[in-house]
Tab-separated table of C-alpha atoms in Angstrom:
chain	number	residue	atom	x	y	z
A	181	MET	CA	0.371	-24.758	19.400
A	182	ASN	CA	0.356	-28.367	18.986
A	183	GLN	CA	-3.032	-28.920	20.117
A	184	LYS	CA	-4.283	-26.073	17.815
A	185	GLU	CA	-2.686	-27.724	14.892
A	186	SER	CA	-4.201	-31.122	15.460
A	187	VAL	CA	-7.658	-29.459	16.028
A	188	ARG	CA	-6.887	-27.605	12.653
A	189	ASN	CA	-6.296	-30.868	10.930
A	190	ILE	CA	-9.585	-32.382	12.035
A	191	ILE	CA	-11.929	-29.493	11.595
A	192	PRO	CA	-12.242	-28.211	7.953
A	193	TRP	CA	-10.423	-24.890	7.583
A	194	ASP	CA	-12.557	-21.817	7.255
A	195	GLY	CA	-9.929	-19.791	5.184
A	196	ALA	CA	-9.543	-17.257	7.975
A	197	LEU	CA	-6.677	-16.906	10.613
A	198	SER	CA	-6.243	-15.419	14.049
A	199	SER	CA	-4.422	-12.151	14.814
A	200	SER	CA	-1.275	-13.974	15.875
A	201	ASP	CA	-1.350	-16.309	12.819
A	202	PHE	CA	-1.268	-13.117	10.915
A	203	PHE	CA	1.709	-11.813	12.616
A	204	CYS	CA	3.372	-15.290	11.572
A	205	ALA	CA	2.086	-15.126	8.195
A	206	ALA	CA	3.210	-11.477	7.931
A	207	SER	CA	6.827	-12.296	9.044
A	208	ALA	CA	6.964	-15.165	6.477
A	209	PHE	CA	5.714	-13.125	3.720
A	210	SER	CA	7.893	-10.129	4.161
A	211	GLU	CA	10.958	-12.594	4.554
A	212	LYS	CA	10.087	-14.247	1.227
A	213	TRP	CA	9.423	-10.965	-0.594
A	214	LYS	CA	12.827	-9.717	0.404
A	215	ARG	CA	14.530	-12.769	-0.808
A	216	PHE	CA	12.629	-13.476	-3.948
A	217	ASN	CA	11.670	-9.882	-5.040
A	218	PRO	CA	14.710	-7.707	-3.836
A	219	SER	CA	13.989	-5.110	-6.698
A	220	ALA	CA	10.741	-4.196	-5.296
A	221	PRO	CA	10.382	-1.982	-1.985
A	222	PRO	CA	10.218	-4.206	0.902
A	223	TRP	CA	7.178	-5.056	3.227
A	224	LEU	CA	7.871	-3.736	6.490
A	225	TRP	CA	6.076	-4.517	9.794
A	226	VAL	CA	4.779	-1.415	11.469
A	227	PRO	CA	3.773	-2.359	15.138
A	228	SER	CA	0.699	-0.566	16.489
A	229	PRO	CA	1.393	2.172	18.865
A	230	LYS	CA	1.092	1.147	22.715
A	231	HIS	CA	-1.710	3.523	23.404
A	232	HIS	CA	-3.962	2.285	20.424
A	233	LEU	CA	-7.261	0.727	21.109
A	234	LEU	CA	-6.565	-2.411	19.042
A	235	SER	CA	-3.157	-3.244	20.530
A	236	SER	CA	-3.194	-5.792	23.269
A	237	HIS	CA	0.161	-7.290	22.733
A	238	LYS	CA	3.361	-6.572	20.958
A	239	GLU	CA	2.265	-8.542	17.750
A	240	GLU	CA	-0.297	-6.134	16.574
A	241	GLY	CA	0.325	-4.197	13.613
A	242	TYR	CA	0.447	-4.204	9.863
A	243	LEU	CA	2.631	-4.753	6.834
A	244	SER	CA	3.563	-1.573	4.982
A	245	LEU	CA	4.940	-1.315	1.518
A	246	GLU	CA	5.253	2.269	0.686
A	247	ASP	CA	6.146	4.425	-2.370
A	248	MET	CA	5.565	1.829	-5.099
A	249	CYS	CA	5.902	3.834	-8.235
A	250	PHE	CA	3.568	3.527	-11.218
A	251	ILE	CA	4.857	5.243	-14.226
A	252	LYS	CA	1.946	6.780	-16.183
A	253	SER	CA	2.127	7.172	-19.823
A	254	SER	CA	-0.638	8.568	-22.221
A	255	GLU	CA	-0.258	5.351	-24.277
A	256	ASP	CA	-0.289	3.187	-21.097
A	257	GLN	CA	0.396	0.017	-23.143
A	258	GLU	CA	1.756	-2.066	-20.236
A	259	SER	CA	-1.498	-1.884	-18.249
A	260	CYS	CA	-3.634	-2.877	-21.465
A	261	ARG	CA	-4.283	-6.331	-20.814
A	262	SER	CA	-7.600	-6.900	-22.697
A	263	GLN	CA	-6.145	-8.514	-25.707
A	264	THR	CA	-7.932	-10.900	-28.274
A	265	TRP	CA	-6.279	-14.153	-29.416
A	266	LYS	CA	-5.602	-12.729	-32.636
A	267	GLU	CA	-3.649	-9.767	-31.078
A	268	GLU	CA	-1.793	-11.758	-28.564
A	269	SER	CA	0.247	-13.714	-31.243
A	270	SER	CA	1.218	-10.747	-33.064
A	271	ILE	CA	2.406	-8.565	-30.260
A	272	SER	CA	4.034	-11.478	-28.196
A	273	GLN	CA	7.332	-10.751	-29.840
A	274	GLU	CA	7.422	-7.034	-28.915
A	275	GLU	CA	6.312	-7.890	-25.539
A	276	GLU	CA	9.284	-10.113	-24.960
A	277	ALA	CA	11.492	-7.199	-25.626
A	278	VAL	CA	9.986	-4.929	-23.088
A	279	ASP	CA	11.266	-5.417	-19.592
A	280	THR	CA	8.711	-3.781	-17.291
A	281	ALA	CA	11.177	-3.662	-14.419
A	282	THR	CA	13.491	-1.132	-16.309
A	283	LEU	CA	10.766	0.625	-18.235
A	284	VAL	CA	12.211	3.677	-20.061
A	285	GLN	CA	9.497	5.642	-21.838
A	286	SER	CA	9.761	8.779	-23.708
A	287	CYS	CA	6.502	10.293	-22.460
A	288	PHE	CA	7.229	10.380	-18.769
A	289	ASP	CA	4.082	12.192	-17.846
A	290	GLU	CA	3.680	11.329	-14.082
A	291	VAL	CA	4.818	9.077	-11.530
A	292	ASN	CA	2.210	7.947	-9.238
A	293	HIS	CA	3.147	6.886	-5.928
A	294	TYR	CA	1.360	4.043	-3.948
A	295	ASP	CA	1.396	3.080	-0.468
A	296	PHE	CA	0.002	-0.289	0.521
A	297	HIS	CA	-0.895	-1.676	3.886
A	298	ILE	CA	-1.830	-5.222	4.779
A	299	VAL	CA	-3.967	-4.912	7.832
A	300	TYR	CA	-5.580	-7.674	9.862
A	301	SER	CA	-9.437	-7.443	10.177
A	302	PRO	CA	-10.651	-8.822	13.612
A	303	SER	CA	-14.201	-9.029	12.321
A	304	TYR	CA	-13.585	-10.855	9.094
A	305	ARG	CA	-10.334	-12.550	10.588
A	306	VAL	CA	-8.524	-12.301	7.298
A	307	PRO	CA	-5.957	-9.558	5.970
A	308	VAL	CA	-7.383	-6.592	4.124
A	309	LEU	CA	-5.371	-4.317	1.526
A	310	TYR	CA	-5.445	-0.772	2.237
A	311	PHE	CA	-3.968	1.605	-0.387
A	312	ARG	CA	-3.630	5.345	-1.192
A	313	SER	CA	-1.985	7.133	-4.105
A	314	TYR	CA	-0.408	10.445	-4.661
A	315	HIS	CA	1.510	12.691	-7.047
A	316	SER	CA	5.206	13.352	-6.591
A	317	ASP	CA	4.035	16.747	-5.027
A	318	GLY	CA	2.017	14.821	-2.413
A	319	GLN	CA	-1.310	15.513	-3.686
A	320	THR	CA	-3.574	12.654	-3.219
A	321	LEU	CA	-5.067	10.962	-6.539
A	322	PRO	CA	-8.691	10.577	-6.762
A	323	PHE	CA	-10.073	7.254	-7.509
A	324	ASP	CA	-10.688	7.793	-11.240
A	325	GLU	CA	-6.966	8.533	-11.683
A	326	ILE	CA	-6.073	5.551	-9.629
A	327	GLU	CA	-8.197	3.420	-12.117
A	328	LYS	CA	-6.143	4.372	-14.928
A	329	ASP	CA	-3.072	2.937	-13.298
A	330	LEU	CA	-4.790	-0.575	-13.023
A	331	PRO	CA	-4.855	-3.058	-15.835
A	332	ASP	CA	-7.983	-2.900	-17.868
A	333	TYR	CA	-9.221	-6.310	-16.834
A	334	CYS	CA	-9.112	-5.452	-13.282
A	335	ALA	CA	-11.727	-2.480	-13.985
A	336	LYS	CA	-14.106	-5.182	-15.333
A	337	ILE	CA	-13.378	-7.563	-12.424
A	338	ARG	CA	-13.952	-4.958	-10.028
A	339	LEU	CA	-17.216	-3.940	-11.434
A	340	GLU	CA	-18.613	-7.398	-11.979
A	341	SER	CA	-16.998	-9.392	-9.318
A	342	LYS	CA	-18.444	-9.482	-5.833
A	343	TRP	CA	-15.303	-10.173	-4.084
A	344	THR	CA	-12.906	-7.533	-5.159
A	345	PHE	CA	-14.826	-4.151	-4.416
A	346	ILE	CA	-13.130	-1.074	-3.248
A	347	THR	CA	-14.288	1.121	-0.338
A	348	HIS	CA	-13.133	4.320	0.884
A	349	GLU	CA	-12.896	4.411	4.717
A	350	GLU	CA	-10.740	5.399	7.794
A	351	HIS	CA	-7.400	3.439	8.140
A	352	PRO	CA	-7.929	1.341	11.304
A	353	TYR	CA	-4.558	2.628	12.678
A	354	LEU	CA	-3.821	5.987	10.976
A	355	ASN	CA	-7.049	7.832	11.447
A	356	ARG	CA	-7.110	9.067	7.813
A	357	PRO	CA	-9.222	7.992	4.842
A	358	TRP	CA	-7.657	5.081	2.680
A	359	TYR	CA	-9.046	3.005	-0.074
A	360	LYS	CA	-9.462	-0.652	0.797
A	361	LEU	CA	-10.298	-3.902	-0.952
A	362	HIS	CA	-13.295	-5.297	0.832
A	363	PRO	CA	-12.473	-8.554	2.644
A	364	CYS	CA	-15.862	-10.063	2.556
A	365	GLY	CA	-15.000	-12.840	0.123
A	366	THR	CA	-11.523	-13.421	1.085
A	367	SER	CA	-11.903	-16.498	3.631
A	368	GLU	CA	-14.015	-18.184	0.710
A	369	TRP	CA	-11.404	-17.895	-1.898
A	370	MET	CA	-8.597	-18.679	0.551
A	371	LYS	CA	-10.345	-21.896	1.538
A	372	LEU	CA	-10.378	-22.723	-2.364
A	373	LEU	CA	-6.837	-21.832	-2.877
A	374	PHE	CA	-5.590	-24.387	-0.208
A	375	HIS	CA	-8.552	-26.774	-0.673
A	376	GLY	CA	-6.895	-28.653	-3.565
A	377	ASP	CA	-4.306	-30.302	-1.636
A	378	THR	CA	-5.387	-31.319	2.057
A	379	SER	CA	-1.981	-32.248	2.985
A	380	LEU	CA	-1.059	-28.462	2.855
A	381	ASN	CA	-2.897	-28.001	5.974
A	382	LYS	CA	-0.266	-29.432	8.200
A	383	ASN	CA	2.529	-28.122	10.419
A	384	GLY	CA	1.580	-24.610	9.943
A	385	PHE	CA	2.064	-24.688	6.388
A	386	VAL	CA	-1.136	-22.788	5.600
A	387	ILE	CA	0.019	-20.019	8.083
A	388	GLU	CA	3.398	-19.708	6.643
A	389	HIS	CA	2.039	-19.382	2.960
A	390	TYR	CA	-1.107	-17.752	3.692
A	391	LEU	CA	-0.121	-14.237	2.664
A	392	VAL	CA	1.815	-15.334	-0.528
A	393	SER	CA	-1.325	-17.102	-1.692
A	394	TRP	CA	-3.421	-14.281	-0.704
A	395	PHE	CA	-1.172	-11.743	-2.389
A	396	SER	CA	-1.076	-13.789	-5.676
A	397	VAL	CA	-4.883	-13.022	-5.928
A	398	ILE	CA	-5.141	-9.409	-4.294
A	399	GLY	CA	-1.791	-8.241	-6.126
A	400	GLN	CA	-3.520	-8.844	-9.459
A	401	VAL	CA	-5.741	-5.979	-8.952
A	402	PHE	CA	-2.669	-3.715	-9.128
A	403	ASP	CA	-0.728	-6.066	-11.486
A	404	LEU	CA	1.805	-6.617	-8.688
A	405	LYS	CA	3.432	-9.783	-9.706
A	406	ILE	CA	4.940	-12.446	-7.296
A	407	PRO	CA	7.946	-13.998	-8.685
A	408	LEU	CA	7.312	-17.614	-9.542
A	409	ALA	CA	10.201	-18.521	-7.419
A	410	MET	CA	8.572	-17.121	-4.501
A	411	LEU	CA	5.368	-19.107	-5.099
A	412	GLU	CA	7.544	-22.172	-5.661
A	413	THR	CA	8.033	-22.614	-1.997
A	414	VAL	CA	4.205	-23.200	-1.731
A	415	SER	CA	4.072	-26.427	-3.571
A	416	CYS	CA	4.991	-29.372	-1.216
B	1418	MET	CA	21.034	-27.911	-30.595
B	1419	ALA	CA	18.359	-25.232	-30.515
B	1420	ALA	CA	15.390	-26.141	-32.567
B	1421	PRO	CA	14.185	-23.511	-35.085
B	1422	HIS	CA	11.584	-21.439	-33.811
B	1423	SER	CA	8.853	-22.458	-36.036
B	1424	PRO	CA	5.327	-22.916	-34.731
B	1425	THR	CA	5.425	-26.679	-35.156
B	1426	SER	CA	8.456	-27.019	-32.816
B	1427	LEU	CA	7.128	-24.911	-29.885
B	1428	PRO	CA	6.612	-27.088	-26.906
B	1429	LYS	CA	3.054	-27.625	-26.052
B	1430	VAL	CA	1.751	-28.245	-22.405
B	1431	VAL	CA	-1.285	-30.300	-21.474
B	1432	VAL	CA	-3.776	-28.133	-19.389
B	1433	HIS	CA	-6.316	-29.902	-17.418
B	1434	LEU	CA	-9.100	-27.587	-16.344
B	1435	ARG	CA	-10.800	-28.614	-13.151
B	1436	ALA	CA	-14.148	-27.319	-12.066
B	1437	THR	CA	-14.330	-26.639	-8.270
B	1438	GLY	CA	-17.300	-25.603	-6.097
B	1439	ASP	CA	-20.510	-25.111	-8.183
B	1440	ALA	CA	-18.774	-24.082	-11.358
B	1441	PRO	CA	-19.897	-25.814	-14.514
B	1442	ILE	CA	-17.821	-28.794	-15.705
B	1443	LEU	CA	-16.458	-28.431	-19.212
B	1444	LYS	CA	-17.316	-31.302	-21.649
B	1445	GLN	CA	-13.775	-31.168	-22.766
B	1446	SER	CA	-11.457	-30.430	-20.082
B	1447	LYS	CA	-7.857	-31.340	-21.261
B	1448	PHE	CA	-6.333	-29.046	-23.912
B	1449	LYS	CA	-2.832	-28.782	-25.318
B	1450	ILE	CA	-1.618	-25.209	-25.446
B	1451	ALA	CA	1.700	-23.606	-26.529
B	1452	GLY	CA	4.055	-23.213	-23.633
B	1453	THR	CA	4.881	-19.598	-25.022
B	1454	ASP	CA	1.340	-18.543	-24.487
B	1455	LYS	CA	0.398	-16.615	-21.316
B	1456	PHE	CA	-1.854	-17.696	-18.733
B	1457	ALA	CA	-4.357	-15.037	-20.022
B	1458	LYS	CA	-5.209	-17.351	-22.763
B	1459	VAL	CA	-6.372	-19.987	-20.451
B	1460	ILE	CA	-8.331	-17.306	-18.394
B	1461	ASP	CA	-9.897	-15.908	-21.469
B	1462	PHE	CA	-10.730	-19.439	-22.987
B	1463	LEU	CA	-12.477	-20.343	-19.721
B	1464	ARG	CA	-14.563	-17.043	-19.788
B	1465	ARG	CA	-15.616	-17.829	-23.164
B	1466	GLN	CA	-16.510	-21.234	-22.443
B	1467	LEU	CA	-18.394	-20.606	-19.392
B	1468	HIS	CA	-19.882	-17.218	-20.613
B	1469	ARG	CA	-18.689	-15.366	-17.414
B	1470	GLU	CA	-16.441	-12.566	-16.998
B	1471	THR	CA	-15.512	-13.156	-13.466
B	1472	LEU	CA	-13.884	-16.500	-12.675
B	1473	PHE	CA	-11.426	-17.506	-9.800
B	1474	VAL	CA	-8.788	-19.518	-11.538
B	1475	TYR	CA	-5.941	-21.045	-9.516
B	1476	VAL	CA	-3.473	-23.854	-9.520
B	1477	ASN	CA	-3.072	-26.606	-7.023
B	1478	SER	CA	-0.015	-24.927	-5.296
B	1479	ALA	CA	-2.198	-22.669	-3.711
B	1480	PHE	CA	-2.035	-19.504	-5.779
B	1481	SER	CA	-3.656	-17.634	-8.684
B	1482	PRO	CA	-1.218	-17.120	-11.605
B	1483	ASN	CA	-0.838	-13.673	-13.015
B	1484	PRO	CA	-2.224	-13.588	-16.494
B	1485	ASP	CA	1.240	-12.650	-17.853
B	1486	GLU	CA	2.792	-15.776	-16.639
B	1487	LEU	CA	3.968	-18.070	-19.444
B	1488	ILE	CA	2.341	-21.593	-19.623
B	1489	ILE	CA	5.672	-23.340	-19.927
B	1490	ASP	CA	6.906	-21.553	-16.620
B	1491	LEU	CA	3.889	-22.651	-14.737
B	1492	TYR	CA	4.154	-25.976	-16.182
B	1493	THR	CA	7.635	-26.414	-15.226
B	1494	ASN	CA	7.373	-25.435	-11.632
B	1495	PHE	CA	3.966	-26.541	-10.767
B	1496	GLY	CA	2.962	-29.261	-13.238
B	1497	PHE	CA	2.965	-32.889	-12.351
B	1498	ASP	CA	2.014	-36.122	-14.219
B	1499	GLY	CA	2.731	-34.360	-17.467
B	1500	LYS	CA	0.228	-31.781	-17.141
B	1501	LEU	CA	-0.830	-28.524	-15.526
B	1502	VAL	CA	-3.961	-28.725	-13.436
B	1503	VAL	CA	-5.952	-25.283	-13.462
B	1504	ASN	CA	-8.766	-25.123	-11.112
B	1505	TYR	CA	-11.652	-22.574	-11.635
B	1506	ALA	CA	-14.639	-21.552	-9.556
B	1507	CYS	CA	-17.358	-18.994	-10.281
B	1508	SER	CA	-17.483	-15.905	-8.711
B	1509	MET	CA	-19.681	-16.493	-5.648
B	1510	ALA	CA	-22.198	-13.951	-4.211
B	1511	TRP	CA	-20.922	-12.557	-0.954
B	1512	GLY	CA	-22.981	-11.036	1.760
């Protein structure tokens, strides 16, 4: 481990991580999430079944957060983020009064349930977010309905950005089709995130905070916030 | 002790916008912004200045702030030297 770390200090980091590093990063992430974000459902490690092709040792598996509920309303005010400067100043006072964690709306049309899995991709060597959504009766949501749950600016980003596009393919462990955020740009922007401070790349710091930083970007696609306190541990 | 909440008494934060990668450098890169504004204002400002919808915006502590975060909170926790450094990169083309 020491030799690997010293090599890492010399060679510019490529933004990716190994499978065992992912396991360490996942442990650190789920522990921090539990500590700083206790009101949210927890991230749990799901070990891959022994007979699975991908599992070569006990650290294979993925992180799972299940049954995150998105409350839909016909107004959908909370997910409307495309505000102009003028609008911002006038509605800022109203927004302060709304606590999104305890949102009580008179029009409780539907609750959409989301399952999120963070799965390691051996080919890209980065984490990948898989997700699926379903109604309370278990019926799967089609993608155009999922889009309505996402903040407006995210739809724009997904259409125009080349690093956050969504594909529909088989979950690597569950043999069922899930949606995933394609990982092709991940190592590039992970490299950028840690690039600002080279002193970060020491003593396993990058590995411990990899998923926190990763999630600060990925979570925005679904407007899943990371509490600032959780991010605070990232800075030296 | 509490100051009246008039616009003139709101704390202002100095934000330093730093281009990274091949992103264009702004002529004017330091701004004062009200602490009570959301980070979304910085993002929107960058988008308008650079005429791009997709930007990768992040702070030095290795994360990308949610647009809803208040500038003052970000400055308090991650600012140094009297300013909040916000890095930006352009959306790169991926294979």
